[in-house]
Amino acid sequence: MGRITLDKVTKSFGEVNVIPPLDLTINDGEFVVFVGPSGCGKSTLLRLIAGLEDVTSGQIRIDGKDATQQAPAQRGLAMVFQSYALYPHMSVRKNIAFPMKMAGVPEDEQKRRIDSAAAALNLTDYLDRRPGQLSGGQRQRVAIGRAIVREPSAFLFDEPLSNLDAALRVGMRLEIMELHKRLATTMIYVTHDQVEAMTMADKIVVLRAGNIEQVGSPLELYHTPRNEFVAGFIGSPKMNIFGGNPAQQHGATKIGIRPEHIAASTETGTWSGVVGVAEHLGSDTFLHVHETGLAETVTVRVDGELPVRHGDRIFLSPDESKLHRFSEQGLRA
Ligand SMILES: Nc1ncnc2c1ncn2[C@@H]1O[C@H](COP(=O)(O)OP(=O)(O)O)[C@@H](O)[C@H]1O
Ligand SMILES: [Mg+2]
């Protein structure tokens, strides 16, 4: 079981309030991602759930039981950090065994759990090595192994892949998702990377300045962002946002249109502009278009083969059915 409920939880450091009253339910077995810009309170929220910080007010329940005053070890959760926090002088086996040794798990049970975690994480051949003899990805797997053997009711990950290079990050991302499918245990995963959030989550919690801006599945957030902040944060390249006349024509203070929902043509279209930069990715091209009268730059995602260059005149036509309308306050209209 791993159902976690936050009820009007707040956190202040001295005079500074970091988490205003916040309600959130995480269902058993869910993969939940907390995403938001640096400093928005993601780690603080995770640490409150783990019990590494005390709440200032409010209640945290784990599987229906009040855990607000429980010490971290009593909560039955396991946390994995960005810095792997392994013991350098201990073998992989001893590192993984450590929390079980602390908890007094019998030796034969320890061995069974280590073998099973090592098999799940492709670490079987590395159990006698020390952390210094492993790659970054392998070290992160050891840290995850150490969490698995505790058989927690939920895993808490705080930006676990930020120290890895881009290719390794994608690989580890898939491994963590596979692990979640296999264990079916609740996972809460913190990241500032919206691509990680979109690809991994069952449910995304978008945070800004300690506030929950929106909770939803990746596609809910993509299709119906509740406000301009979520609209701009989810999706890559970012949604274009325009005010002025084009917005007024659509009965809104501002309109948003994603780069993939604007067609580009060298002959005709609704809007006209001049290509600033064309980023050729092979599969797609991202055009950054100036002099449209809409915004300083309009970003458009087009076919990888469209033969356009810096300085070319280009015509843009939005798919009207994909427009997002926002009020003065930036709320979805
Ligand atoms: N121990 C602390 N004492 C004072 N302020 C803190 C402490 N920990 C975090 N903060 C502040 O709380 C805010 C949220 O921090 P954090 O949760 O680490 O953000 P994130 O993980 O989203 O980058 C930041 O403004 C940070 O400076
Ligand atoms: Mg953080």
PDB file of N, CA and C in Angstrom, residues 180-247:
ATOM      1  N   HIS A 180       8.895   0.604 -12.068  1.00  0.00           N
ATOM      2  CA  HIS A 180       7.573   0.957 -11.538  1.00  0.00           C
ATOM      3  C   HIS A 180       6.505  -0.010 -12.038  1.00  0.00           C
ATOM      4  N   LYS A 181       6.585  -0.369 -13.302  1.00  0.00           N
ATOM      5  CA  LYS A 181       5.614  -1.330 -13.855  1.00  0.00           C
ATOM      6  C   LYS A 181       5.731  -2.666 -13.121  1.00  0.00           C
ATOM      7  N   ARG A 182       6.980  -3.079 -12.850  1.00  0.00           N
ATOM      8  CA  ARG A 182       7.216  -4.374 -12.241  1.00  0.00           C
ATOM      9  C   ARG A 182       6.794  -4.388 -10.767  1.00  0.00           C
ATOM     10  N   LEU A 183       7.178  -3.344 -10.020  1.00  0.00           N
ATOM     11  CA  LEU A 183       6.905  -3.332  -8.576  1.00  0.00           C
ATOM     12  C   LEU A 183       5.489  -2.848  -8.262  1.00  0.00           C
ATOM     13  N   ALA A 184       4.944  -2.012  -9.167  1.00  0.00           N
ATOM     14  CA  ALA A 184       3.614  -1.413  -8.957  1.00  0.00           C
ATOM     15  C   ALA A 184       3.523  -0.691  -7.618  1.00  0.00           C
ATOM     16  N   THR A 185       4.650  -0.130  -7.171  1.00  0.00           N
ATOM     17  CA  THR A 185       4.693   0.627  -5.919  1.00  0.00           C
ATOM     18  C   THR A 185       4.588   2.116  -6.245  1.00  0.00           C
ATOM     19  N   THR A 186       3.939   2.856  -5.365  1.00  0.00           N
ATOM     20  CA  THR A 186       3.833   4.312  -5.519  1.00  0.00           C
ATOM     21  C   THR A 186       5.221   4.936  -5.690  1.00  0.00           C
ATOM     22  N   MET A 187       5.364   5.824  -6.662  1.00  0.00           N
ATOM     23  CA  MET A 187       6.614   6.566  -6.805  1.00  0.00           C
ATOM     24  C   MET A 187       6.297   8.041  -6.919  1.00  0.00           C
ATOM     25  N   ILE A 188       7.021   8.845  -6.140  1.00  0.00           N
ATOM     26  CA  ILE A 188       6.933  10.300  -6.271  1.00  0.00           C
ATOM     27  C   ILE A 188       8.289  10.759  -6.757  1.00  0.00           C
ATOM     28  N   TYR A 189       8.277  11.484  -7.852  1.00  0.00           N
ATOM     29  CA  TYR A 189       9.509  11.802  -8.563  1.00  0.00           C
ATOM     30  C   TYR A 189       9.566  13.311  -8.781  1.00  0.00           C
ATOM     31  N   VAL A 190      10.624  13.936  -8.273  1.00  0.00           N
ATOM     32  CA  VAL A 190      10.787  15.385  -8.407  1.00  0.00           C
ATOM     33  C   VAL A 190      11.739  15.700  -9.551  1.00  0.00           C
ATOM     34  N   THR A 191      11.359  16.633 -10.404  1.00  0.00           N
ATOM     35  CA  THR A 191      12.251  17.069 -11.483  1.00  0.00           C
ATOM     36  C   THR A 191      11.900  18.503 -11.890  1.00  0.00           C
ATOM     37  N   HIS A 192      12.885  19.225 -12.462  1.00  0.00           N
ATOM     38  CA  HIS A 192      12.555  20.537 -13.031  1.00  0.00           C
ATOM     39  C   HIS A 192      12.380  20.394 -14.544  1.00  0.00           C
ATOM     40  N   ASP A 193      12.531  19.150 -15.038  1.00  0.00           N
ATOM     41  CA  ASP A 193      12.559  18.888 -16.476  1.00  0.00           C
ATOM     42  C   ASP A 193      11.169  18.424 -16.931  1.00  0.00           C
ATOM     43  N   GLN A 194      10.502  19.288 -17.692  1.00  0.00           N
ATOM     44  CA  GLN A 194       9.124  18.952 -18.061  1.00  0.00           C
ATOM     45  C   GLN A 194       9.057  17.737 -19.008  1.00  0.00           C
ATOM     46  N   VAL A 195      10.139  17.473 -19.733  1.00  0.00           N
ATOM     47  CA  VAL A 195      10.129  16.286 -20.608  1.00  0.00           C
ATOM     48  C   VAL A 195      10.123  15.019 -19.749  1.00  0.00           C
ATOM     49  N   GLU A 196      10.938  15.007 -18.679  1.00  0.00           N
ATOM     50  CA  GLU A 196      10.913  13.879 -17.749  1.00  0.00           C
ATOM     51  C   GLU A 196       9.513  13.717 -17.162  1.00  0.00           C
ATOM     52  N   ALA A 197       8.922  14.836 -16.774  1.00  0.00           N
ATOM     53  CA  ALA A 197       7.577  14.789 -16.189  1.00  0.00           C
ATOM     54  C   ALA A 197       6.582  14.202 -17.183  1.00  0.00           C
ATOM     55  N   MET A 198       6.597  14.699 -18.413  1.00  0.00           N
ATOM     56  CA  MET A 198       5.628  14.256 -19.421  1.00  0.00           C
ATOM     57  C   MET A 198       5.804  12.779 -19.744  1.00  0.00           C
ATOM     58  N   THR A 199       7.051  12.316 -19.841  1.00  0.00           N
ATOM     59  CA  THR A 199       7.273  10.942 -20.286  1.00  0.00           C
ATOM     60  C   THR A 199       7.054   9.930 -19.171  1.00  0.00           C
ATOM     61  N   MET A 200       7.269  10.315 -17.915  1.00  0.00           N
ATOM     62  CA  MET A 200       7.248   9.321 -16.844  1.00  0.00           C
ATOM     63  C   MET A 200       5.930   9.256 -16.074  1.00  0.00           C
ATOM     64  N   ALA A 201       5.233  10.370 -15.965  1.00  0.00           N
ATOM     65  CA  ALA A 201       4.163  10.457 -14.962  1.00  0.00           C
ATOM     66  C   ALA A 201       2.852   9.809 -15.368  1.00  0.00           C
ATOM     67  N   ASP A 202       2.166   9.230 -14.362  1.00  0.00           N
ATOM     68  CA  ASP A 202       0.724   9.003 -14.488  1.00  0.00           C
ATOM     69  C   ASP A 202       0.029  10.332 -14.205  1.00  0.00           C
ATOM     70  N   LYS A 203       0.576  11.021 -13.202  1.00  0.00           N
ATOM     71  CA  LYS A 203      -0.043  12.261 -12.734  1.00  0.00           C
ATOM     72  C   LYS A 203       1.065  13.282 -12.479  1.00  0.00           C
ATOM     73  N   ILE A 204       0.900  14.471 -13.048  1.00  0.00           N
ATOM     74  CA  ILE A 204       1.885  15.538 -12.863  1.00  0.00           C
ATOM     75  C   ILE A 204       1.298  16.587 -11.921  1.00  0.00           C
ATOM     76  N   VAL A 205       2.131  17.044 -10.977  1.00  0.00           N
ATOM     77  CA  VAL A 205       1.761  18.148 -10.100  1.00  0.00           C
ATOM     78  C   VAL A 205       2.676  19.311 -10.472  1.00  0.00           C
ATOM     79  N   VAL A 206       2.102  20.368 -11.057  1.00  0.00           N
ATOM     80  CA  VAL A 206       2.909  21.527 -11.450  1.00  0.00           C
ATOM     81  C   VAL A 206       2.916  22.521 -10.294  1.00  0.00           C
ATOM     82  N   LEU A 207       4.121  22.850  -9.829  1.00  0.00           N
ATOM     83  CA  LEU A 207       4.273  23.754  -8.694  1.00  0.00           C
ATOM     84  C   LEU A 207       4.875  25.074  -9.128  1.00  0.00           C
ATOM     85  N   ARG A 208       4.415  26.153  -8.512  1.00  0.00           N
ATOM     86  CA  ARG A 208       5.046  27.458  -8.668  1.00  0.00           C
ATOM     87  C   ARG A 208       4.958  28.165  -7.324  1.00  0.00           C
ATOM     88  N   ALA A 209       6.110  28.576  -6.802  1.00  0.00           N
ATOM     89  CA  ALA A 209       6.165  29.273  -5.513  1.00  0.00           C
ATOM     90  C   ALA A 209       5.355  28.536  -4.439  1.00  0.00           C
ATOM     91  N   GLY A 210       5.495  27.217  -4.406  1.00  0.00           N
ATOM     92  CA  GLY A 210       4.847  26.416  -3.369  1.00  0.00           C
ATOM     93  C   GLY A 210       3.379  26.127  -3.616  1.00  0.00           C
ATOM     94  N   ASN A 211       2.804  26.764  -4.638  1.00  0.00           N
ATOM     95  CA  ASN A 211       1.396  26.540  -4.984  1.00  0.00           C
ATOM     96  C   ASN A 211       1.261  25.459  -6.038  1.00  0.00           C
ATOM     97  N   ILE A 212       0.215  24.656  -5.912  1.00  0.00           N
ATOM     98  CA  ILE A 212      -0.093  23.725  -6.989  1.00  0.00           C
ATOM     99  C   ILE A 212      -0.846  24.488  -8.065  1.00  0.00           C
ATOM    100  N   GLU A 213      -0.244  24.589  -9.243  1.00  0.00           N
ATOM    101  CA  GLU A 213      -0.887  25.294 -10.350  1.00  0.00           C
ATOM    102  C   GLU A 213      -1.883  24.396 -11.066  1.00  0.00           C
ATOM    103  N   GLN A 214      -1.547  23.102 -11.162  1.00  0.00           N
ATOM    104  CA  GLN A 214      -2.454  22.149 -11.800  1.00  0.00           C
ATOM    105  C   GLN A 214      -1.996  20.728 -11.501  1.00  0.00           C
ATOM    106  N   VAL A 215      -2.960  19.833 -11.387  1.00  0.00           N
ATOM    107  CA  VAL A 215      -2.677  18.403 -11.249  1.00  0.00           C
ATOM    108  C   VAL A 215      -3.404  17.698 -12.385  1.00  0.00           C
ATOM    109  N   GLY A 216      -2.708  16.837 -13.109  1.00  0.00           N
ATOM    110  CA  GLY A 216      -3.389  16.126 -14.187  1.00  0.00           C
ATOM    111  C   GLY A 216      -2.460  15.169 -14.894  1.00  0.00           C
ATOM    112  N   SER A 217      -3.032  14.397 -15.804  1.00  0.00           N
ATOM    113  CA  SER A 217      -2.204  13.502 -16.608  1.00  0.00           C
ATOM    114  C   SER A 217      -1.401  14.363 -17.579  1.00  0.00           C
ATOM    115  N   PRO A 218      -0.297  13.813 -18.127  1.00  0.00           N
ATOM    116  CA  PRO A 218       0.492  14.609 -19.083  1.00  0.00           C
ATOM    117  C   PRO A 218      -0.361  15.207 -20.206  1.00  0.00           C
ATOM    118  N   LEU A 219      -1.262  14.420 -20.770  1.00  0.00           N
ATOM    119  CA  LEU A 219      -2.036  14.943 -21.900  1.00  0.00           C
ATOM    120  C   LEU A 219      -3.102  15.943 -21.473  1.00  0.00           C
ATOM    121  N   GLU A 220      -3.639  15.784 -20.256  1.00  0.00           N
ATOM    122  CA  GLU A 220      -4.565  16.815 -19.744  1.00  0.00           C
ATOM    123  C   GLU A 220      -3.850  18.164 -19.659  1.00  0.00           C
ATOM    124  N   LEU A 221      -2.617  18.127 -19.151  1.00  0.00           N
ATOM    125  CA  LEU A 221      -1.884  19.391 -19.013  1.00  0.00           C
ATOM    126  C   LEU A 221      -1.530  19.964 -20.383  1.00  0.00           C
ATOM    127  N   TYR A 222      -1.237  19.083 -21.313  1.00  0.00           N
ATOM    128  CA  TYR A 222      -0.872  19.530 -22.661  1.00  0.00           C
ATOM    129  C   TYR A 222      -2.081  20.144 -23.375  1.00  0.00           C
ATOM    130  N   HIS A 223      -3.224  19.459 -23.279  1.00  0.00           N
ATOM    131  CA  HIS A 223      -4.402  19.909 -24.038  1.00  0.00           C
ATOM    132  C   HIS A 223      -5.173  21.024 -23.340  1.00  0.00           C
ATOM    133  N   THR A 224      -5.269  20.960 -22.011  1.00  0.00           N
ATOM    134  CA  THR A 224      -6.073  21.963 -21.306  1.00  0.00           C
ATOM    135  C   THR A 224      -5.322  22.546 -20.109  1.00  0.00           C
ATOM    136  N   PRO A 225      -4.229  23.242 -20.371  1.00  0.00           N
ATOM    137  CA  PRO A 225      -3.539  23.908 -19.258  1.00  0.00           C
ATOM    138  C   PRO A 225      -4.482  24.925 -18.618  1.00  0.00           C
ATOM    139  N   ARG A 226      -4.476  24.954 -17.285  1.00  0.00           N
ATOM    140  CA  ARG A 226      -5.445  25.763 -16.572  1.00  0.00           C
ATOM    141  C   ARG A 226      -5.093  27.251 -16.599  1.00  0.00           C
ATOM    142  N   ASN A 227      -3.834  27.529 -16.832  1.00  0.00           N
ATOM    143  CA  ASN A 227      -3.429  28.939 -16.894  1.00  0.00           C
ATOM    144  C   ASN A 227      -2.188  29.101 -17.775  1.00  0.00           C
ATOM    145  N   GLU A 228      -1.803  30.357 -17.931  1.00  0.00           N
ATOM    146  CA  GLU A 228      -0.706  30.689 -18.831  1.00  0.00           C
ATOM    147  C   GLU A 228       0.618  30.073 -18.362  1.00  0.00           C
ATOM    148  N   PHE A 229       0.803  29.982 -17.039  1.00  0.00           N
ATOM    149  CA  PHE A 229       2.046  29.406 -16.519  1.00  0.00           C
ATOM    150  C   PHE A 229       2.194  27.943 -16.936  1.00  0.00           C
ATOM    151  N   VAL A 230       1.156  27.155 -16.707  1.00  0.00           N
ATOM    152  CA  VAL A 230       1.208  25.730 -17.070  1.00  0.00           C
ATOM    153  C   VAL A 230       1.344  25.595 -18.591  1.00  0.00           C
ATOM    154  N   ALA A 231       0.626  26.449 -19.314  1.00  0.00           N
ATOM    155  CA  ALA A 231       0.691  26.418 -20.784  1.00  0.00           C
ATOM    156  C   ALA A 231       2.123  26.611 -21.259  1.00  0.00           C
ATOM    157  N   GLY A 232       2.840  27.545 -20.630  1.00  0.00           N
ATOM    158  CA  GLY A 232       4.201  27.840 -21.042  1.00  0.00           C
ATOM    159  C   GLY A 232       5.202  26.828 -20.536  1.00  0.00           C
ATOM    160  N   PHE A 233       4.877  26.177 -19.417  1.00  0.00           N
ATOM    161  CA  PHE A 233       5.840  25.261 -18.791  1.00  0.00           C
ATOM    162  C   PHE A 233       5.829  23.880 -19.435  1.00  0.00           C
ATOM    163  N   ILE A 234       4.647  23.430 -19.845  1.00  0.00           N
ATOM    164  CA  ILE A 234       4.498  22.085 -20.412  1.00  0.00           C
ATOM    165  C   ILE A 234       4.518  22.185 -21.937  1.00  0.00           C
ATOM    166  N   GLY A 235       5.397  21.410 -22.562  1.00  0.00           N
ATOM    167  CA  GLY A 235       5.492  21.419 -24.018  1.00  0.00           C
ATOM    168  C   GLY A 235       6.813  22.018 -24.458  1.00  0.00           C
ATOM    169  N   SER A 236       7.398  21.431 -25.492  1.00  0.00           N
ATOM    170  CA  SER A 236       8.688  21.893 -25.970  1.00  0.00           C
ATOM    171  C   SER A 236       8.756  21.763 -27.490  1.00  0.00           C
ATOM    172  N   PRO A 237       9.131  22.842 -28.223  1.00  0.00           N
ATOM    173  CA  PRO A 237       9.334  24.199 -27.710  1.00  0.00           C
ATOM    174  C   PRO A 237       8.057  24.760 -27.079  1.00  0.00           C
ATOM    175  N   LYS A 238       8.242  25.829 -26.334  1.00  0.00           N
ATOM    176  CA  LYS A 238       7.160  26.451 -25.578  1.00  0.00           C
ATOM    177  C   LYS A 238       6.005  26.935 -26.447  1.00  0.00           C
ATOM    178  N   MET A 239       4.818  26.975 -25.859  1.00  0.00           N
ATOM    179  CA  MET A 239       3.662  27.572 -26.521  1.00  0.00           C
ATOM    180  C   MET A 239       3.949  29.054 -26.813  1.00  0.00           C
ATOM    181  N   ASN A 240       3.499  29.526 -27.985  1.00  0.00           N
ATOM    182  CA  ASN A 240       3.565  30.955 -28.293  1.00  0.00           C
ATOM    183  C   ASN A 240       2.370  31.643 -27.643  1.00  0.00           C
ATOM    184  N   ILE A 241       2.614  32.803 -27.054  1.00  0.00           N
ATOM    185  CA  ILE A 241       1.516  33.554 -26.441  1.00  0.00           C
ATOM    186  C   ILE A 241       1.483  34.962 -27.027  1.00  0.00           C
ATOM    187  N   PHE A 242       0.303  35.379 -27.526  1.00  0.00           N
ATOM    188  CA  PHE A 242       0.160  36.721 -28.111  1.00  0.00           C
ATOM    189  C   PHE A 242      -0.945  37.488 -27.411  1.00  0.00           C
ATOM    190  N   GLY A 243      -0.756  38.793 -27.297  1.00  0.00           N
ATOM    191  CA  GLY A 243      -1.838  39.667 -26.831  1.00  0.00           C
ATOM    192  C   GLY A 243      -2.312  40.490 -28.011  1.00  0.00           C
ATOM    193  N   GLY A 244      -2.861  41.637 -27.728  1.00  0.00           N
ATOM    194  CA  GLY A 244      -3.204  42.611 -28.770  1.00  0.00           C
ATOM    195  C   GLY A 244      -4.326  42.165 -29.689  1.00  0.00           C
ATOM    196  N   ASN A 245      -4.304  42.705 -30.924  1.00  0.00           N
ATOM    197  CA  ASN A 245      -5.386  42.470 -31.880  1.00  0.00           C
ATOM    198  C   ASN A 245      -5.674  41.012 -32.197  1.00  0.00           C
ATOM    199  N   PRO A 246      -4.641  40.205 -32.484  1.00  0.00           N
ATOM    200  CA  PRO A 246      -4.926  38.805 -32.811  1.00  0.00           C
ATOM    201  C   PRO A 246      -5.698  38.114 -31.690  1.00  0.00           C
ATOM    202  N   ALA A 247      -5.368  38.461 -30.436  1.00  0.00           N
ATOM    203  CA  ALA A 247      -6.072  37.854 -29.298  1.00  0.00           C
ATOM    204  C   ALA A 247      -7.498  38.370 -29.232  1.00  0.00           C
TER     205      ALA A 247
END
